[in-house]
mmCIF file of C-alpha atoms and ligand atoms in Angstrom:
data_model
loop_
_atom_site.group_PDB
_atom_site.id
_atom_site.type_symbol
_atom_site.label_atom_id
_atom_site.label_comp_id
_atom_site.label_asym_id
_atom_site.label_seq_id
_atom_site.Cartn_x
_atom_site.Cartn_y
_atom_site.Cartn_z
ATOM 1 C CA ILE A 1 129.189 280.018 -247.340
ATOM 2 C CA THR A 2 129.506 282.897 -244.928
ATOM 3 C CA ARG A 3 127.808 280.999 -242.125
ATOM 4 C CA ARG A 4 130.058 277.969 -242.614
ATOM 5 C CA ARG A 5 133.108 280.095 -242.499
ATOM 6 C CA VAL A 6 131.976 281.599 -239.196
ATOM 7 C CA ILE A 7 131.438 278.138 -237.735
ATOM 8 C CA ALA A 8 134.774 276.866 -239.010
ATOM 9 C CA SER A 9 136.717 279.779 -237.600
ATOM 10 C CA SER A 10 134.960 279.729 -234.249
ATOM 11 C CA SER A 11 135.650 276.005 -233.830
ATOM 12 C CA ALA A 12 139.274 276.594 -234.763
ATOM 13 C CA LEU A 13 139.442 279.012 -231.864
ATOM 14 C CA VAL A 14 137.755 276.683 -229.421
ATOM 15 C CA PHE A 15 139.439 273.377 -230.188
ATOM 16 C CA PRO A 16 143.035 274.101 -229.221
ATOM 17 C CA ALA A 17 141.887 275.356 -225.844
ATOM 18 C CA LEU A 18 139.799 272.234 -225.280
ATOM 19 C CA HIS A 19 142.461 269.769 -226.281
ATOM 20 C CA LEU A 20 145.747 271.323 -225.279
ATOM 21 C CA GLY A 21 144.766 273.253 -222.193
ATOM 22 C CA PRO A 22 146.043 276.783 -221.670
ATOM 23 C CA ALA A 23 148.964 277.193 -224.048
ATOM 24 C CA ARG A 24 152.020 278.783 -222.501
ATOM 25 C CA ALA A 25 154.786 279.818 -224.831
ATOM 26 C CA ALA A 26 158.230 278.467 -224.005
ATOM 27 C CA GLU A 27 160.703 280.979 -222.623
ATOM 28 C CA PHE A 28 163.331 279.922 -225.190
ATOM 29 C CA SER A 29 162.291 278.816 -228.669
ATOM 30 C CA LEU A 30 165.247 277.453 -230.648
ATOM 31 C CA LYS A 31 165.632 276.110 -234.174
ATOM 32 C CA TYR A 32 167.597 273.025 -235.205
ATOM 33 C CA ALA A 33 167.937 272.396 -238.961
ATOM 34 C CA ASN A 34 169.255 269.380 -240.855
ATOM 35 C CA ASN A 35 169.296 267.980 -244.390
ATOM 36 C CA LEU A 36 167.969 264.453 -243.826
ATOM 37 C CA PRO A 37 164.558 262.804 -244.237
ATOM 38 C CA VAL A 38 162.356 262.638 -241.153
ATOM 39 C CA THR A 39 162.683 258.819 -241.135
ATOM 40 C CA HIS A 40 166.487 258.853 -240.811
ATOM 41 C CA PRO A 41 167.753 258.020 -237.272
ATOM 42 C CA MET A 42 169.118 261.564 -237.034
ATOM 43 C CA ASN A 43 165.590 262.975 -237.002
ATOM 44 C CA VAL A 44 164.080 260.174 -234.950
ATOM 45 C CA ARG A 45 166.671 260.828 -232.195
ATOM 46 C CA ALA A 46 166.433 264.613 -232.622
ATOM 47 C CA ASN A 47 162.681 264.584 -232.047
ATOM 48 C CA GLU A 48 163.127 262.403 -228.990
ATOM 49 C CA MET A 49 165.878 264.757 -227.802
ATOM 50 C CA ALA A 50 163.626 267.807 -228.271
ATOM 51 C CA ALA A 51 160.982 266.149 -226.074
ATOM 52 C CA LYS A 52 163.591 265.410 -223.391
ATOM 53 C CA ILE A 53 164.888 268.973 -223.489
ATOM 54 C CA ALA A 54 161.329 270.265 -223.047
ATOM 55 C CA ALA A 55 160.758 267.883 -220.115
ATOM 56 C CA ASP A 56 164.133 268.511 -218.423
ATOM 57 C CA SER A 57 163.627 272.274 -218.702
ATOM 58 C CA LYS A 58 160.019 271.990 -217.485
ATOM 59 C CA GLY A 59 158.746 273.533 -220.678
ATOM 60 C CA ARG A 60 161.099 276.517 -220.677
ATOM 61 C CA VAL A 61 162.907 275.350 -223.819
ATOM 62 C CA GLU A 62 161.239 274.462 -227.085
ATOM 63 C CA LEU A 63 163.584 272.979 -229.705
ATOM 64 C CA LYS A 64 161.969 272.985 -233.126
ATOM 65 C CA VAL A 65 163.419 270.378 -235.487
ATOM 66 C CA PHE A 66 163.416 271.218 -239.204
ATOM 67 C CA PRO A 67 164.316 268.106 -241.275
ATOM 68 C CA SER A 68 164.826 267.742 -245.036
ATOM 69 C CA SER A 69 166.490 271.129 -245.610
ATOM 70 C CA GLN A 70 163.134 272.814 -244.878
ATOM 71 C CA LEU A 71 164.902 276.051 -243.969
ATOM 72 C CA GLY A 72 167.161 275.910 -247.019
ATOM 73 C CA ASN A 73 169.910 273.713 -248.442
ATOM 74 C CA ASP A 74 173.175 273.184 -246.534
ATOM 75 C CA THR A 75 174.883 276.215 -248.055
ATOM 76 C CA ASP A 76 171.936 278.455 -247.072
ATOM 77 C CA THR A 77 171.617 276.959 -243.611
ATOM 78 C CA LEU A 78 175.327 277.403 -242.990
ATOM 79 C CA SER A 79 174.847 281.144 -243.571
ATOM 80 C CA GLN A 80 171.840 281.153 -241.285
ATOM 81 C CA ILE A 81 173.614 279.509 -238.379
ATOM 82 C CA ARG A 82 176.642 281.762 -238.866
ATOM 83 C CA SER A 83 174.414 284.785 -238.378
ATOM 84 C CA GLY A 84 172.331 283.203 -235.626
ATOM 85 C CA ALA A 85 169.074 283.068 -237.616
ATOM 86 C CA VAL A 86 169.169 279.329 -236.878
ATOM 87 C CA GLU A 87 170.623 278.257 -233.520
ATOM 88 C CA PHE A 88 171.587 274.632 -234.300
ATOM 89 C CA PHE A 89 172.570 272.707 -237.435
ATOM 90 C CA THR A 90 174.144 269.312 -238.140
ATOM 91 C CA LEU A 91 176.701 269.454 -240.930
ATOM 92 C CA SER A 92 179.327 267.179 -242.451
ATOM 93 C CA PRO A 93 182.853 268.223 -241.410
ATOM 94 C CA LEU A 94 183.673 268.326 -245.106
ATOM 95 C CA ILE A 95 180.961 270.825 -246.049
ATOM 96 C CA LEU A 96 182.041 272.862 -243.036
ATOM 97 C CA GLY A 97 185.377 272.835 -244.851
ATOM 98 C CA THR A 98 184.164 275.684 -247.066
ATOM 99 C CA LEU A 99 184.516 277.796 -243.904
ATOM 100 C CA VAL A 100 186.946 275.877 -241.676
ATOM 101 C CA PRO A 101 189.246 273.943 -244.078
ATOM 102 C CA SER A 102 190.979 271.966 -241.324
ATOM 103 C CA ALA A 103 187.651 270.361 -240.326
ATOM 104 C CA GLN A 104 187.852 268.198 -243.448
ATOM 105 C CA ILE A 105 190.602 265.983 -242.042
ATOM 106 C CA SER A 106 188.152 263.335 -240.782
ATOM 107 C CA GLY A 107 187.126 262.654 -244.388
ATOM 108 C CA VAL A 108 190.476 261.429 -245.684
ATOM 109 C CA GLY A 109 189.807 258.518 -248.047
ATOM 110 C CA PHE A 110 190.184 255.016 -246.596
ATOM 111 C CA ALA A 111 191.606 256.434 -243.358
ATOM 112 C CA PHE A 112 189.524 254.776 -240.624
ATOM 113 C CA LYS A 113 189.551 250.995 -240.903
ATOM 114 C CA ASP A 114 186.573 250.508 -238.577
ATOM 115 C CA TYR A 115 184.238 252.271 -236.136
ATOM 116 C CA GLY A 116 186.661 251.561 -233.279
ATOM 117 C CA GLN A 117 189.143 253.909 -234.966
ATOM 118 C CA VAL A 118 186.433 256.428 -235.898
ATOM 119 C CA TRP A 119 185.148 256.971 -232.375
ATOM 120 C CA SER A 120 188.600 256.827 -230.748
ATOM 121 C CA ALA A 121 189.710 259.607 -233.077
ATOM 122 C CA MET A 122 186.559 261.730 -233.108
ATOM 123 C CA ASP A 123 185.910 261.468 -229.356
ATOM 124 C CA GLY A 124 189.654 261.822 -228.786
ATOM 125 C CA GLU A 125 192.379 264.221 -229.850
ATOM 126 C CA LEU A 126 191.487 264.490 -233.542
ATOM 127 C CA GLY A 127 187.911 265.543 -232.761
ATOM 128 C CA ALA A 128 189.160 267.935 -230.065
ATOM 129 C CA HIS A 129 191.556 269.510 -232.584
ATOM 130 C CA VAL A 130 188.732 270.052 -235.092
ATOM 131 C CA ARG A 131 186.304 271.448 -232.508
ATOM 132 C CA LYS A 132 188.971 273.899 -231.398
ATOM 133 C CA GLU A 133 189.435 275.036 -235.000
ATOM 134 C CA ILE A 134 185.664 275.446 -235.502
ATOM 135 C CA ALA A 135 185.345 277.562 -232.352
ATOM 136 C CA ALA A 136 188.413 279.654 -233.244
ATOM 137 C CA LYS A 137 187.576 280.249 -236.916
ATOM 138 C CA SER A 138 183.797 280.679 -236.971
ATOM 139 C CA THR A 139 180.852 282.102 -235.047
ATOM 140 C CA MET A 140 179.921 278.511 -234.148
ATOM 141 C CA PHE A 141 181.036 275.712 -231.895
ATOM 142 C CA ALA A 142 180.497 271.948 -232.153
ATOM 143 C CA PHE A 143 179.163 269.781 -229.339
ATOM 144 C CA GLU A 144 181.546 267.079 -228.173
ATOM 145 C CA LYS A 145 179.923 263.970 -229.661
ATOM 146 C CA ILE A 146 179.856 264.009 -233.440
ATOM 147 C CA TRP A 147 176.756 262.290 -234.922
ATOM 148 C CA ASP A 148 177.179 259.494 -237.448
ATOM 149 C CA ASN A 149 176.491 259.458 -241.157
ATOM 150 C CA GLY A 150 178.420 256.288 -241.951
ATOM 151 C CA TYR A 151 180.794 254.794 -244.495
ATOM 152 C CA ARG A 152 180.006 256.076 -247.959
ATOM 153 C CA GLN A 153 179.236 253.911 -251.009
ATOM 154 C CA MET A 154 179.068 254.892 -254.674
ATOM 155 C CA THR A 155 175.891 254.579 -256.744
ATOM 156 C CA SER A 156 175.196 255.049 -260.422
ATOM 157 C CA SER A 157 172.347 254.914 -262.927
ATOM 158 C CA SER A 158 174.621 253.881 -265.785
ATOM 159 C CA HIS A 159 177.111 251.202 -264.722
ATOM 160 C CA ALA A 160 178.604 249.271 -261.843
ATOM 161 C CA ILE A 161 181.767 250.817 -260.406
ATOM 162 C CA THR A 162 184.080 247.886 -259.738
ATOM 163 C CA LYS A 163 187.466 249.565 -260.230
ATOM 164 C CA PRO A 164 188.795 253.148 -260.244
ATOM 165 C CA GLU A 165 188.802 253.281 -264.074
ATOM 166 C CA ASP A 166 184.990 252.983 -263.972
ATOM 167 C CA LEU A 167 184.917 256.491 -262.490
ATOM 168 C CA LYS A 168 186.834 258.020 -265.377
ATOM 169 C CA GLY A 169 184.864 260.946 -266.812
ATOM 170 C CA MET A 170 181.776 259.968 -264.844
ATOM 171 C CA LYS A 171 179.451 262.794 -263.830
ATOM 172 C CA MET A 172 179.423 262.359 -260.096
ATOM 173 C CA ARG A 173 177.509 264.459 -257.597
ATOM 174 C CA VAL A 174 179.563 265.404 -254.553
ATOM 175 C CA PRO A 175 178.501 267.592 -251.616
ATOM 176 C CA PRO A 176 179.695 271.224 -251.714
ATOM 177 C CA SER A 177 183.188 270.776 -250.270
ATOM 178 C CA PRO A 178 186.685 271.372 -251.684
ATOM 179 C CA PHE A 179 187.784 268.039 -250.239
ATOM 180 C CA TRP A 180 185.140 265.997 -252.034
ATOM 181 C CA VAL A 181 185.872 267.701 -255.343
ATOM 182 C CA SER A 182 189.578 267.013 -254.936
ATOM 183 C CA MET A 183 188.972 263.344 -254.118
ATOM 184 C CA PHE A 184 186.779 262.677 -257.142
ATOM 185 C CA LYS A 185 189.135 264.613 -259.396
ATOM 186 C CA ALA A 186 191.871 262.293 -258.133
ATOM 187 C CA PHE A 187 189.664 259.404 -259.247
ATOM 188 C CA GLU A 188 189.451 261.206 -262.654
ATOM 189 C CA ALA A 189 185.680 261.510 -262.352
ATOM 190 C CA SER A 190 183.883 264.708 -263.306
ATOM 191 C CA PRO A 191 182.557 265.912 -259.924
ATOM 192 C CA ALA A 192 179.668 268.393 -259.640
ATOM 193 C CA THR A 193 178.920 270.006 -256.270
ATOM 194 C CA ILE A 194 175.197 269.808 -255.525
ATOM 195 C CA ASN A 195 173.512 270.312 -252.162
ATOM 196 C CA PHE A 196 171.752 267.239 -250.797
ATOM 197 C CA ALA A 197 168.364 268.976 -251.077
ATOM 198 C CA GLU A 198 168.746 268.855 -254.874
ATOM 199 C CA VAL A 199 170.311 265.389 -255.238
ATOM 200 C CA TYR A 200 167.207 263.289 -255.929
ATOM 201 C CA THR A 201 166.125 265.585 -258.780
ATOM 202 C CA ALA A 202 169.655 265.870 -260.166
ATOM 203 C CA LEU A 203 169.860 262.075 -260.383
ATOM 204 C CA GLN A 204 166.352 261.722 -261.747
ATOM 205 C CA THR A 205 166.919 264.242 -264.540
ATOM 206 C CA LYS A 206 170.425 262.834 -265.148
ATOM 207 C CA VAL A 207 172.202 266.100 -264.535
ATOM 208 C CA VAL A 208 174.632 263.656 -262.916
ATOM 209 C CA ASP A 209 174.946 259.876 -263.282
ATOM 210 C CA GLY A 210 176.048 258.980 -259.802
ATOM 211 C CA GLN A 211 176.509 260.021 -256.206
ATOM 212 C CA GLU A 212 177.984 258.571 -253.044
ATOM 213 C CA ASN A 213 176.348 258.192 -249.616
ATOM 214 C CA PRO A 214 175.869 255.625 -246.844
ATOM 215 C CA LEU A 215 173.076 253.075 -247.349
ATOM 216 C CA ALA A 216 170.949 254.663 -244.594
ATOM 217 C CA ILE A 217 170.718 257.819 -246.682
ATOM 218 C CA ILE A 218 170.264 256.003 -249.994
ATOM 219 C CA ALA A 219 167.302 254.154 -248.443
ATOM 220 C CA THR A 220 165.636 256.950 -246.436
ATOM 221 C CA ALA A 221 165.993 259.488 -249.267
ATOM 222 C CA LYS A 222 164.835 256.814 -251.748
ATOM 223 C CA LEU A 223 167.812 257.327 -254.037
ATOM 224 C CA HIS A 224 167.410 253.687 -255.107
ATOM 225 C CA GLU A 225 164.427 254.879 -257.162
ATOM 226 C CA VAL A 226 166.794 256.836 -259.401
ATOM 227 C CA GLN A 227 170.007 254.773 -259.086
ATOM 228 C CA LYS A 228 170.468 251.209 -260.300
ATOM 229 C CA TYR A 229 173.974 250.209 -259.155
ATOM 230 C CA CYS A 230 175.549 250.368 -255.732
ATOM 231 C CA SER A 231 179.266 249.732 -255.339
ATOM 232 C CA VAL A 232 180.394 248.937 -251.832
ATOM 233 C CA THR A 233 183.502 251.094 -251.708
ATOM 234 C CA ASN A 234 183.524 252.330 -248.082
ATOM 235 C CA HIS A 235 185.727 255.068 -249.523
ATOM 236 C CA MET A 236 185.352 257.372 -246.539
ATOM 237 C CA TRP A 237 183.666 257.696 -243.189
ATOM 238 C CA ASP A 238 181.487 260.775 -242.656
ATOM 239 C CA GLY A 239 179.715 262.303 -239.679
ATOM 240 C CA PHE A 240 177.740 265.387 -238.702
ATOM 241 C CA TRP A 241 179.050 267.942 -236.240
ATOM 242 C CA PHE A 242 176.159 269.193 -234.105
ATOM 243 C CA LEU A 243 176.824 272.923 -234.424
ATOM 244 C CA ALA A 244 175.519 275.826 -232.355
ATOM 245 C CA ASN A 245 175.700 279.554 -232.933
ATOM 246 C CA LYS A 246 178.025 280.732 -230.144
ATOM 247 C CA LYS A 247 176.289 283.996 -229.272
ATOM 248 C CA ALA A 248 172.810 282.473 -229.298
ATOM 249 C CA PHE A 249 173.976 279.667 -227.010
ATOM 250 C CA GLU A 250 175.886 281.956 -224.643
ATOM 251 C CA ARG A 251 172.744 284.059 -224.170
ATOM 252 C CA LEU A 252 170.988 281.056 -222.572
ATOM 253 C CA PRO A 253 171.117 280.588 -218.775
ATOM 254 C CA ALA A 254 173.743 278.091 -217.561
ATOM 255 C CA ASP A 255 171.182 275.463 -216.501
ATOM 256 C CA VAL A 256 169.537 275.566 -219.939
ATOM 257 C CA GLN A 257 172.956 275.263 -221.625
ATOM 258 C CA GLU A 258 173.667 272.214 -219.488
ATOM 259 C CA ILE A 259 170.323 270.563 -220.352
ATOM 260 C CA ILE A 260 170.887 271.085 -224.078
ATOM 261 C CA THR A 261 174.528 269.943 -224.048
ATOM 262 C CA ARG A 262 173.754 266.785 -222.096
ATOM 263 C CA ASN A 263 170.831 265.847 -224.337
ATOM 264 C CA VAL A 264 172.580 266.613 -227.651
ATOM 265 C CA ASN A 265 175.559 264.417 -226.750
ATOM 266 C CA ALA A 266 173.351 261.610 -225.395
ATOM 267 C CA ALA A 267 171.149 261.627 -228.508
ATOM 268 C CA GLY A 268 174.261 261.578 -230.684
ATOM 269 C CA LEU A 269 175.477 258.375 -229.034
ATOM 270 C CA LEU A 270 172.091 256.725 -229.595
ATOM 271 C CA GLU A 271 172.012 257.914 -233.198
ATOM 272 C CA ARG A 272 175.447 256.312 -233.777
ATOM 273 C CA ASP A 273 174.073 252.899 -232.760
ATOM 274 C CA ASP A 274 170.953 253.312 -234.906
ATOM 275 C CA VAL A 275 172.901 254.376 -238.003
ATOM 276 C CA LYS A 276 175.381 251.512 -237.715
ATOM 277 C CA LYS A 277 172.569 248.962 -237.387
ATOM 278 C CA LEU A 278 170.666 250.497 -240.291
ATOM 279 C CA ASN A 279 173.700 250.657 -242.593
ATOM 280 C CA ASP A 280 174.625 247.063 -241.721
ATOM 281 C CA GLY A 281 171.165 245.710 -242.490
ATOM 282 C CA LEU A 282 170.054 247.616 -245.561
ATOM 283 C CA MET A 283 171.752 245.788 -248.415
ATOM 284 C CA ALA A 284 169.129 243.032 -248.575
ATOM 285 C CA ASP A 285 166.309 245.616 -248.516
ATOM 286 C CA LEU A 286 167.815 247.666 -251.304
ATOM 287 C CA LYS A 287 168.496 244.542 -253.375
ATOM 288 C CA ALA A 288 164.841 243.575 -252.996
ATOM 289 C CA LYS A 289 163.977 247.060 -254.306
ATOM 290 C CA GLY A 290 166.029 246.427 -257.440
ATOM 291 C CA MET A 291 169.504 247.792 -256.714
ATOM 292 C CA ALA A 292 172.425 245.756 -258.059
ATOM 293 C CA PHE A 293 175.308 245.546 -255.583
ATOM 294 C CA ASN A 294 178.948 244.797 -256.203
ATOM 295 C CA SER A 295 181.959 244.649 -253.919
ATOM 296 C CA THR A 296 185.256 246.380 -254.704
ATOM 297 C CA ASP A 297 188.924 246.012 -253.856
ATOM 298 C CA ALA A 298 189.634 249.025 -251.644
ATOM 299 C CA GLU A 299 193.366 248.756 -252.331
ATOM 300 C CA LEU A 300 192.847 249.645 -256.019
ATOM 301 C CA PHE A 301 190.961 252.831 -255.127
ATOM 302 C CA ARG A 302 193.438 253.766 -252.430
ATOM 303 C CA ALA A 303 196.329 253.233 -254.848
ATOM 304 C CA LYS A 304 194.623 255.518 -257.370
ATOM 305 C CA LEU A 305 194.394 258.295 -254.772
ATOM 306 C CA ARG A 306 198.015 257.747 -253.790
ATOM 307 C CA VAL A 307 199.316 257.911 -257.371
ATOM 308 C CA ALA A 308 197.229 261.044 -258.028
ATOM 309 C CA GLY A 309 199.027 262.724 -255.117
ATOM 310 C CA PHE A 310 195.838 263.081 -253.100
ATOM 311 C CA TYR A 311 197.338 262.078 -249.740
ATOM 312 C CA ALA A 312 200.468 264.165 -250.233
ATOM 313 C CA GLU A 313 198.405 267.226 -251.208
ATOM 314 C CA TRP A 314 196.081 267.056 -248.205
ATOM 315 C CA HIS A 315 198.855 266.150 -245.788
ATOM 316 C CA LYS A 316 200.502 269.402 -246.856
ATOM 317 C CA LYS A 317 197.255 271.387 -246.552
ATOM 318 C CA PHE A 318 196.346 270.045 -243.099
ATOM 319 C CA GLY A 319 199.931 270.276 -241.860
ATOM 320 C CA ASP A 320 202.260 267.776 -240.161
ATOM 321 C CA GLU A 321 200.770 268.225 -236.717
ATOM 322 C CA ALA A 322 197.145 267.518 -237.682
ATOM 323 C CA TRP A 323 198.193 264.698 -240.025
ATOM 324 C CA ALA A 324 200.124 263.060 -237.173
ATOM 325 C CA LEU A 325 196.981 263.288 -235.013
ATOM 326 C CA LEU A 326 195.009 261.464 -237.716
ATOM 327 C CA GLU A 327 197.670 258.785 -238.169
ATOM 328 C CA LYS A 328 197.819 258.301 -234.423
ATOM 329 C CA TYR A 329 194.403 256.624 -234.773
ATOM 330 C CA THR A 330 194.537 255.189 -238.296
ATOM 331 C CA GLY A 331 198.139 254.069 -238.543
ATOM 332 C CA LYS A 332 200.419 255.297 -241.330
ATOM 333 C CA LEU A 333 198.420 256.527 -244.357
ATOM 334 C CA SER A 334 199.173 256.532 -248.102
HETATM 335 O O1 X2X B 1 175.080 265.710 -248.782
HETATM 336 C C1 X2X B 1 175.241 264.514 -248.521
HETATM 337 O O2 X2X B 1 175.533 263.681 -249.369
HETATM 338 C C2 X2X B 1 175.097 264.046 -247.090
HETATM 339 C C3 X2X B 1 173.634 263.941 -246.740
HETATM 340 O O3 X2X B 1 175.697 262.809 -246.911
HETATM 341 C C4 X2X B 1 175.780 265.045 -246.237
HETATM 342 O O4 X2X B 1 175.180 265.786 -245.518
HETATM 343 C C5 X2X B 1 177.250 265.120 -246.352
#
């Protein structure tokens, strides 16, 4: 046993040198955390981006990607990036709302009719307004191009959701965000805030009966294994701000900052295309895996939110100026 151990450890010492050549540590080693499976386009593009950043910086920068909430759930990771323990993090504007309430405005139910409106708004004045708020009210800033999550759909293990009344009293998982809770209360559901890292188990053990997410997430996180019904509601668009800790970023030399900024925004644009294609093509796949799909009349759900005072309440919270910025892209809401 002893002899084997000696051989094993000596080969462990020799092999890296043989195969990798002399290892030289990067000058800047940075962490990027996210909550999605490694197969989701977010991580595919992030890994590609990390390789480009290494190449463009001639090995000076190493960006380590941590998928699947490996460093902690979203609530934990938000604390870590605030303190600088993690340098980069992608987070829904609505979860960021626990810290920067005004960031939640892009999540208003049934606001953006299509991706044309989404990107005009988020790459335009609405996105600029939110990024300004993030920089002013936190220790973070957001890169210019928001990454895509997609239009969200509702799933359930118990019944098909075809009309708002089907949500009544339903135990629905929502991400940790005041906005999401308010929206599902307006639908008269019984929302429970659960971080994405715990969603699969919560559905499996029936702590909750349903959840809502774009098809790309339902498929890559295999939520179809624990959810039977999928209702195509498109009830809101959601994205991921690519966040950086300000101090950690400002410590980097200007040329390194430029390399990172350029590559993060470029990867974000590629990820948007991937996510759209994936979301558009997944229904057939998920049906083949046993999910039952139904369509819905968006007007019924929108009317429910209107009658519950949801639009009026959030208009008041966001303020006239921000609301006007949103409506500039979406047309008159509520
Ligand atoms: O937590 C979710 O549901 C997810 C993955 O869509 C977000 O990050 C908002």
